[in-house]
Amino acid sequence: MPDRSIPPPGDMPPEELRRVGRELIDWIADYFDGQERLPVAPRCSPGELIDAMPQQGPVRGEPAERILDDFDRLIVPHVVHWSHPGFLAYFAAGGSAPGALAESLIAALNNVGLLWKASPALVELEEVALGWLADWLALPRDWFGIIHSTASDASFHAVIAARQAAVEADRDAGLETSLDRLTIYASEQAHMSIEKTMLALGRGREACRKIEVNDAFQMKPTALDAAIRADLEAGLRPIAVVATVGTTSTSSVDPIPALAEIAARHGLWLHVDAAYAGPAAMLEEKRDLFAGCELADSFLLNPHKWLFCPMDVTAFYTAKPDVFRRALGMTPEYLRSQEDPRAKSLAEYSIPLGRRFRGLKLWFVLRYFGRDGLKARLREHIRLAQGLAQRIKQRPDFELMAPTPFSLVCFRYRPAGADDKTCDGLNEGLLQAINRSGEFYLSHTKLRGRYTIRVAIGNLRTAQRHIDRLWELVLELTEIKETAND
Ligand SMILES: *Cc1c(COP(=O)(O)O)cnc(C)c1O
C-alpha cells in the first residue's frame, strides 16, 4: 500500500513558492535595512550550531515556513554579517542587493554551461559583461575573459598555462622540460594561493620563490632578477612571475613595468593578481598603479570583493587564450557540437566542465550601479580610508604600518615607551576588544614581525559616521581623549 501521507513527487507548488518567496524578499530587504542593529560577528563557540541541529535529516519533507523560522532562530545567530557597515575585516566582500536578486535568478535558471549549446546566454553574457568591465578598467581590448570561482582557482589556471607555454617553448628549441624543476616567482607579500599552485602541481611550496620587498612592501626587481638567474644556473626551469596590485596584507603594488621587463627578458609568463584592488583601475587617478598590466599574459580581479557581486565571481583575462586551450582543451564525443567560432566552449579553457551562470550577476551589478556609480562608490571608500589614515598619522601614539594606496588602512597603537613586544600584546588586545564590541569586525596581519590591525573599507553600507565611530571606539579602548586640536 502506498503511504498516503507522502505527497506526490514534484517541485514546490507555485502557490507556496509565491507565498514563501515574497516573505523571503521581505526578509532580505529587512536584513539589509536593519543589519546595523545586529552585532557584526556572533559570539559563539565552535560546534555550537552542530550541537543545536538534529543529528538526522528529516524523513518527511517540512513546510518552507518552518525551515525559514529555523533559519532565523538557529542559523542567523551564527552568521558573520559580511555586508554590515562595520565589517572591515580581510577584504570586504559584502555583495549587494542587485547581486542577491541576480543570484536567485541564477539558481532558478540553474543553467549549466557545459558548452555553448547547453546555454548560449550563459556563454555570451559572460563575454559581454567581462568585455564591458575590461573596457572600464582600460585593459587591452583583445584580451579573452573567463569567470572563475575564486582568485585561487584563476591563479592556478594561470600557472598551468605558464607551464604549457614553457613546455612548448622548450619543445620548439629541441629541449625537454623536466616538470620537477619548475619554479615561479612572487613577492613575500603575495597571496598564499600563489604558493599553493606549486603545492597542487606537486612541486612543493618552495618552488614558489618568495622575493624580497622594499619598505613599501613592493617586490624588488633586482632581487627577482637575481633569483631567476640563480635558479637558471642551478638547472631549474623558471616559468612565471606573479605580480600583485593590492597585496593582501597591505594593498601594496608591485612595480609591474620593471617586473614585466624581467619576465620578458627570461621568457616567463607574467600573471597579475589584482583580486582586491583591480576595480580601482576604473579610476583615472589610480591608473598609474596599474601601469604595465597591459604587458601581462594574464590578469585577475575579484568582482566578489570590491565590486559588490556576491561570491563567486573572479574575472580572469588573458592575452593568450590558445595556451589555455592547448593545456586544458578536450572534447569527448558527448560534447561534440558545431564548429562555429562564436560558439565558445569555456570548458576548453578551464578545469571544471560545468559552470554557473555567473555572468548574470556581474551583468546585473554592472548595469544597476553603472560605471559612474561604481566609480563614485570606490572613490568614497578610498576617501574614508585616507581620512582614517590621516587621523592616525596625526597621533604620536599611533603608527601607520604601510602606505594606503586604496581603501585598506594598516596601523598599530604604540604608546610612548612601549617596546615592540608590548605593542604586539596591546594591539592584539585592542583588536579583540573592538571585535567583541559587536560594532565592528576587523582582522590583523604581521608586518616586519609586528602585530598590525587592518581596516579594510569596501562595503556599500559603510559611511563616514561608521569610520568616525570606529576611531572613537579605538580611542575609548586605548583610553585616550581626542584633544580639541585633533
Ligand atoms: C583575496 C585575495 C586572493 C584570494 O581570493 P579568493 O577569491 O578567495 O581565492 C588572492 N589574491 C589576493 C591579492 C587577494 O587579496
XYZ file of C-alpha atoms and ligand atoms in Angstrom:
501
model
C 0.000 0.000 0.000
C 1.464 3.427 -0.925
C 1.827 5.743 2.051
C -0.880 8.411 1.618
C 0.856 10.882 3.923
C 3.730 11.271 1.460
C 2.874 13.984 -1.078
C 3.224 13.182 -4.766
C 6.638 13.822 -6.281
C 7.382 17.142 -7.902
C 8.737 20.577 -7.033
C 7.293 23.071 -4.551
C 3.827 24.096 -5.797
C 3.750 27.577 -7.392
C 1.336 28.996 -4.773
C 3.727 28.026 -1.999
C 6.683 29.484 -3.874
C 4.848 32.779 -4.347
C 3.892 32.935 -0.674
C 7.262 31.992 0.756
C 9.179 33.853 -1.937
C 7.507 37.157 -1.033
C 8.320 36.525 2.594
C 11.896 35.796 1.664
C 12.314 39.005 -0.338
C 10.931 40.925 2.657
C 13.418 39.124 4.852
C 16.315 40.171 2.600
C 15.132 43.795 2.420
C 14.735 43.959 6.218
C 18.122 42.350 6.612
C 19.982 44.908 4.507
C 17.975 47.705 6.074
C 18.338 46.670 9.709
C 21.682 44.946 9.675
C 23.365 47.710 11.597
C 21.416 46.742 14.719
C 22.963 43.265 14.706
C 26.398 42.511 16.104
C 28.722 42.113 13.098
C 30.030 38.776 14.284
C 28.382 36.184 16.502
C 29.702 35.281 19.901
C 29.595 31.545 19.645
C 31.919 28.677 20.209
C 32.953 26.053 17.670
C 30.426 23.259 17.292
C 27.560 25.221 18.823
C 25.432 25.159 15.676
C 26.137 21.488 15.061
C 25.026 20.713 18.600
C 21.818 22.713 18.111
C 20.912 20.731 14.984
C 19.116 17.392 14.785
C 21.536 14.547 14.308
C 19.497 13.091 11.484
C 17.915 14.685 8.436
C 14.103 14.812 8.155
C 12.451 11.687 6.829
C 9.401 13.639 5.668
C 9.582 16.979 3.932
C 8.832 20.063 6.020
C 6.974 23.275 5.126
C 9.238 26.049 3.857
C 7.941 28.397 6.588
C 9.324 26.105 9.222
C 12.689 25.971 7.533
C 12.742 29.784 7.378
C 11.828 30.036 11.065
C 14.745 27.821 11.950
C 16.959 29.829 9.620
C 16.149 32.899 11.725
C 16.350 31.121 15.038
C 19.394 28.905 14.521
C 21.436 29.959 11.516
C 21.398 33.764 11.618
C 22.786 33.968 15.185
C 25.833 32.051 13.953
C 26.425 34.196 10.891
C 29.089 36.862 10.372
C 27.381 39.761 8.607
C 29.725 40.441 5.732
C 27.613 43.281 4.326
C 27.299 45.014 7.725
C 28.714 48.580 7.617
C 31.046 47.614 10.481
C 32.531 44.655 8.619
C 36.064 45.859 7.889
C 37.968 42.580 8.125
C 40.009 40.722 5.472
C 38.829 42.420 2.303
C 35.214 43.495 2.291
C 33.033 41.209 0.190
C 29.600 42.451 1.093
C 27.844 41.866 -2.204
C 24.760 43.988 -2.897
C 21.001 43.823 -3.191
C 21.028 43.672 -7.013
C 23.628 40.929 -6.720
C 21.369 38.983 -4.371
C 18.438 39.335 -6.777
C 20.543 38.132 -9.681
C 21.719 35.193 -7.591
C 18.130 33.971 -7.169
C 17.592 34.123 -10.917
C 20.806 32.181 -11.451
C 19.544 29.495 -9.087
C 16.109 29.465 -10.729
C 17.505 29.080 -14.255
C 20.206 26.757 -12.972
C 21.877 26.652 -16.360
C 24.992 24.556 -16.542
C 27.415 25.990 -19.054
C 28.951 22.805 -20.385
C 29.294 24.265 -23.854
C 27.643 26.990 -25.905
C 24.710 24.797 -26.942
C 23.950 23.955 -23.293
C 23.317 27.635 -22.541
C 24.034 30.236 -25.212
C 23.082 33.079 -22.856
C 25.483 31.920 -20.153
C 28.456 31.832 -22.512
C 27.624 35.043 -24.351
C 26.661 37.133 -21.316
C 29.928 36.168 -19.627
C 31.735 37.550 -22.674
C 29.628 40.714 -22.781
C 29.908 41.556 -19.061
C 33.648 40.827 -18.950
C 34.085 42.938 -22.078
C 32.333 45.936 -20.512
C 34.378 45.531 -17.355
C 37.671 45.265 -19.276
C 36.776 48.420 -21.113
C 36.041 50.308 -17.874
C 39.318 49.053 -16.387
C 41.200 50.189 -19.519
C 42.531 46.668 -20.107
C 43.625 45.693 -23.637
C 40.638 45.321 -25.935
C 41.679 41.979 -27.393
C 42.019 40.104 -24.085
C 39.950 36.989 -23.625
C 37.847 36.867 -20.467
C 36.507 33.971 -18.441
C 34.928 33.818 -14.979
C 36.456 31.583 -12.350
C 35.044 30.883 -8.910
C 37.938 32.349 -6.925
C 41.227 34.132 -7.434
C 42.953 30.998 -6.136
C 41.366 28.973 -8.930
C 42.199 31.569 -11.535
C 45.845 31.811 -10.485
C 46.102 28.038 -10.623
C 44.924 28.206 -14.227
C 47.498 30.926 -14.954
C 50.337 28.766 -13.666
C 49.084 25.778 -15.677
C 49.174 27.983 -18.773
C 52.663 29.192 -17.858
C 53.785 25.576 -17.627
C 52.210 24.810 -21.001
C 53.931 27.807 -22.586
C 57.276 26.743 -21.125
C 56.925 23.146 -22.346
C 56.052 24.401 -25.838
C 58.927 26.880 -25.920
C 61.373 24.185 -24.835
C 59.988 21.749 -27.383
C 60.412 24.331 -30.144
C 64.018 24.755 -29.013
C 64.546 20.995 -29.125
C 64.681 20.665 -25.336
C 62.718 18.565 -22.934
C 61.149 20.305 -19.924
C 61.672 18.485 -16.709
C 58.499 19.170 -14.784
C 60.091 18.505 -11.431
C 62.343 21.532 -11.904
C 59.712 24.214 -12.461
C 59.797 27.401 -10.373
C 57.661 30.525 -10.146
C 58.299 33.908 -8.501
C 56.112 36.122 -6.346
C 56.803 38.604 -3.585
C 56.885 37.785 0.117
C 53.617 39.704 0.271
C 51.871 37.704 -2.478
C 48.725 35.803 -1.576
C 49.143 32.248 -0.324
C 47.185 30.971 -3.334
C 50.275 31.586 -5.472
C 52.417 29.246 -3.388
C 49.556 26.803 -3.356
C 49.655 26.458 -7.145
C 53.064 24.826 -6.813
C 51.830 22.653 -3.976
C 48.970 21.488 -6.184
C 51.326 20.835 -9.105
C 53.369 18.550 -6.897
C 56.388 20.816 -6.741
C 56.044 21.956 -3.125
C 55.715 25.455 -1.738
C 59.404 26.220 -2.020
C 59.136 26.076 -5.812
C 57.373 29.410 -5.457
C 60.268 31.739 -4.698
C 59.315 34.490 -2.284
C 61.038 37.625 -3.493
C 62.084 40.293 -1.041
C 60.093 43.543 -0.810
C 61.138 47.142 -0.189
C 59.984 49.390 2.677
C 56.654 49.920 0.938
C 56.125 46.118 0.632
C 56.714 46.103 -3.142
C 58.673 43.372 -4.884
C 62.296 44.340 -5.555
C 63.030 43.881 -9.278
C 66.754 43.349 -8.683
C 66.002 40.572 -6.194
C 63.640 38.973 -8.709
C 66.219 39.027 -11.449
C 68.871 37.589 -9.130
C 66.581 34.765 -8.010
C 65.735 33.808 -11.587
C 69.402 33.816 -12.577
C 70.399 31.713 -9.602
C 67.719 29.143 -10.420
C 68.706 29.016 -14.092
C 72.295 28.430 -13.084
C 71.172 25.630 -10.804
C 69.447 23.968 -13.778
C 65.902 24.810 -12.690
C 63.178 25.910 -15.111
C 61.538 29.247 -14.168
C 58.116 29.567 -15.808
C 56.256 32.545 -14.349
C 56.397 35.795 -12.423
C 53.322 36.640 -10.381
C 52.951 40.333 -9.581
C 50.336 41.773 -7.252
C 48.422 45.020 -7.461
C 46.990 45.366 -3.968
C 48.616 42.707 -1.781
C 46.502 41.024 0.856
C 48.281 42.260 3.968
C 48.936 45.885 2.997
C 47.490 46.545 -0.512
C 50.987 47.368 -1.809
C 51.566 47.475 -5.561
C 54.468 45.685 -7.216
C 56.433 47.680 -9.847
C 54.789 45.984 -12.825
C 56.730 47.646 -15.685
C 60.089 46.568 -14.218
C 58.813 43.068 -13.449
C 57.323 42.776 -16.944
C 60.672 43.657 -18.457
C 62.429 40.949 -16.410
C 59.760 38.358 -17.206
C 60.029 39.161 -20.925
C 63.825 39.011 -20.872
C 63.732 35.497 -19.394
C 60.738 34.398 -21.485
C 58.476 33.924 -18.441
C 54.703 34.197 -18.144
C 53.570 37.327 -16.294
C 50.460 36.895 -14.178
C 48.984 39.873 -12.304
C 46.866 39.247 -9.215
C 44.667 42.290 -8.568
C 41.994 40.357 -6.685
C 41.088 43.170 -4.307
C 42.424 46.355 -5.910
C 41.534 45.593 -9.540
C 38.316 47.659 -9.612
C 40.360 50.793 -8.787
C 41.716 50.645 -12.364
C 38.398 52.302 -13.260
C 39.570 55.468 -11.522
C 41.682 57.798 -13.641
C 43.626 58.958 -10.571
C 44.647 55.350 -9.786
C 45.595 54.277 -13.327
C 49.296 54.847 -12.621
C 49.221 51.983 -10.154
C 48.163 49.658 -12.968
C 50.796 50.798 -15.473
C 52.394 47.781 -17.110
C 49.407 45.485 -16.549
C 48.770 45.628 -20.291
C 52.010 43.639 -20.701
C 50.700 40.746 -18.599
C 49.872 37.343 -20.041
C 47.062 37.001 -17.521
C 45.298 39.288 -15.072
C 42.596 38.801 -12.483
C 40.327 40.760 -10.204
C 37.545 39.679 -7.869
C 34.243 41.455 -8.516
C 33.084 39.480 -5.455
C 35.376 41.629 -3.336
C 35.341 45.327 -4.135
C 32.772 45.317 -6.942
C 29.679 44.304 -4.989
C 28.972 40.963 -6.665
C 28.047 38.102 -4.350
C 30.564 35.253 -4.130
C 31.744 33.862 -6.528
C 32.979 35.956 -9.435
C 36.643 36.175 -10.346
C 37.178 37.992 -13.635
C 40.151 36.422 -15.372
C 41.665 37.861 -18.525
C 44.397 36.571 -20.764
C 46.249 37.729 -23.830
C 46.905 34.084 -24.742
C 43.700 32.035 -24.570
C 45.087 29.477 -27.017
C 47.686 28.387 -24.485
C 44.899 27.546 -22.013
C 43.072 25.656 -24.721
C 46.127 23.633 -25.614
C 46.713 22.905 -21.926
C 43.139 22.013 -20.964
C 41.003 21.600 -24.081
C 39.274 18.245 -24.563
C 36.106 17.407 -26.471
C 34.651 13.985 -25.820
C 32.007 12.750 -28.230
C 29.101 13.634 -25.924
C 30.144 17.284 -26.043
C 30.812 17.481 -29.769
C 28.983 20.398 -31.312
C 29.013 22.714 -34.310
C 32.291 24.359 -35.238
C 31.226 27.982 -35.087
C 33.961 30.306 -33.820
C 31.310 32.330 -31.974
C 30.029 29.246 -30.150
C 32.680 29.268 -27.437
C 33.123 26.321 -25.187
C 34.528 27.768 -21.967
C 35.318 24.335 -20.552
C 38.110 24.111 -23.105
C 39.895 26.922 -21.277
C 39.464 25.673 -17.728
C 39.426 22.641 -15.463
C 35.740 22.434 -14.488
C 33.228 21.318 -17.082
C 30.027 22.648 -15.533
C 29.861 26.354 -14.857
C 27.366 28.540 -13.058
C 25.648 31.457 -14.783
C 27.922 33.937 -13.001
C 27.950 36.396 -15.881
C 24.336 37.183 -14.985
C 25.175 38.626 -11.566
C 28.125 40.565 -12.927
C 25.891 41.976 -15.685
C 23.154 42.807 -13.170
C 25.549 44.623 -10.830
C 27.358 46.500 -13.635
C 24.020 47.651 -15.029
C 22.375 48.534 -11.748
C 25.195 50.756 -10.478
C 26.649 51.756 -13.845
C 30.250 52.694 -14.456
C 29.981 56.096 -12.819
C 28.027 54.738 -9.863
C 30.715 52.151 -9.220
C 33.460 54.746 -9.536
C 31.709 57.030 -7.053
C 31.474 54.196 -4.521
C 35.115 53.193 -4.920
C 36.180 56.815 -4.536
C 34.132 57.167 -1.368
C 35.775 54.081 0.161
C 39.205 55.429 -0.723
C 38.278 58.797 0.783
C 37.146 57.155 4.031
C 40.397 55.198 4.241
C 42.527 58.273 3.540
C 40.663 60.188 6.235
C 41.295 57.476 8.798
C 44.949 57.209 7.788
C 45.251 60.969 8.233
C 43.884 60.803 11.770
C 46.261 58.002 12.647
C 49.199 59.919 11.219
C 48.410 62.920 13.428
C 48.655 60.903 16.660
C 52.085 60.257 18.127
C 50.704 57.216 19.988
C 49.538 55.515 16.786
C 51.540 54.376 13.812
C 50.595 53.753 10.182
C 52.236 50.453 9.287
C 52.012 50.737 5.486
C 51.037 53.258 2.804
C 47.323 53.468 1.929
C 47.104 53.442 -1.898
C 43.495 52.157 -1.906
C 40.957 51.595 0.880
C 42.950 49.483 3.338
C 44.475 51.076 6.448
C 47.172 49.220 8.413
C 48.050 50.644 11.807
C 49.024 49.897 15.353
C 48.731 51.550 18.729
C 52.154 52.467 20.060
C 52.084 54.377 23.332
C 55.254 56.226 24.274
C 57.857 53.994 25.838
C 56.246 50.679 24.847
C 58.592 48.219 23.166
C 57.582 46.133 20.156
C 56.637 43.081 22.160
C 54.407 45.087 24.492
C 52.840 46.737 21.442
C 52.030 43.342 19.921
C 50.106 42.388 23.051
C 48.354 45.759 23.274
C 47.225 45.636 19.660
C 46.060 42.065 19.855
C 44.018 43.041 22.901
C 42.709 46.139 21.134
C 41.579 44.120 18.103
C 39.813 41.601 20.328
C 38.062 44.371 22.242
C 36.916 46.051 19.014
C 35.557 42.780 17.665
C 33.878 41.936 20.978
C 32.018 45.243 20.820
C 29.883 43.826 18.018
C 30.021 47.211 16.302
C 32.979 46.398 14.080
C 34.827 43.411 12.828
C 38.495 43.840 11.932
C 41.340 41.475 11.119
C 45.085 41.654 11.549
C 48.361 40.812 9.883
C 52.022 40.867 10.817
C 54.305 43.382 9.143
C 58.048 43.143 9.746
C 57.109 40.750 12.515
C 54.824 43.265 14.263
C 51.150 42.766 15.044
C 49.183 45.111 12.759
C 45.483 45.959 12.712
C 43.838 46.163 9.278
C 40.794 48.280 8.441
C 39.524 47.192 5.013
C 36.812 49.511 3.728
C 34.705 48.233 0.845
C 31.117 47.682 1.901
C 28.292 49.590 0.259
C 26.820 50.466 3.651
C 29.981 51.778 5.310
C 29.765 55.575 5.652
C 31.721 58.391 7.274
C 29.826 58.061 10.540
C 30.950 54.436 10.896
C 34.584 55.313 10.427
C 34.183 58.226 12.873
C 32.672 55.844 15.407
C 35.411 53.268 14.840
C 38.085 55.843 15.597
C 36.176 56.996 18.668
C 35.969 53.399 19.845
C 39.693 52.852 19.280
C 40.437 55.926 21.368
C 37.989 54.848 24.079
C 39.520 51.407 24.248
C 43.021 52.811 24.476
C 41.634 55.369 26.972
C 42.796 58.389 25.075
C 40.676 61.503 24.807
C 40.756 63.326 21.493
C 42.165 66.737 22.215
C 40.479 69.832 20.857
C 43.090 70.461 18.188
C 42.700 66.994 16.635
C 41.625 37.771 -1.588
C 42.816 37.585 -2.419
C 43.054 36.381 -3.080
C 42.202 35.157 -2.864
O 40.934 35.313 -3.345
P 39.954 34.069 -3.465
O 38.977 34.533 -4.498
O 39.350 33.897 -2.118
O 40.725 32.891 -3.885
C 44.151 36.292 -3.912
N 44.969 37.326 -4.079
C 44.795 38.495 -3.448
C 45.758 39.620 -3.684
C 43.717 38.651 -2.589
O 43.536 39.820 -1.942
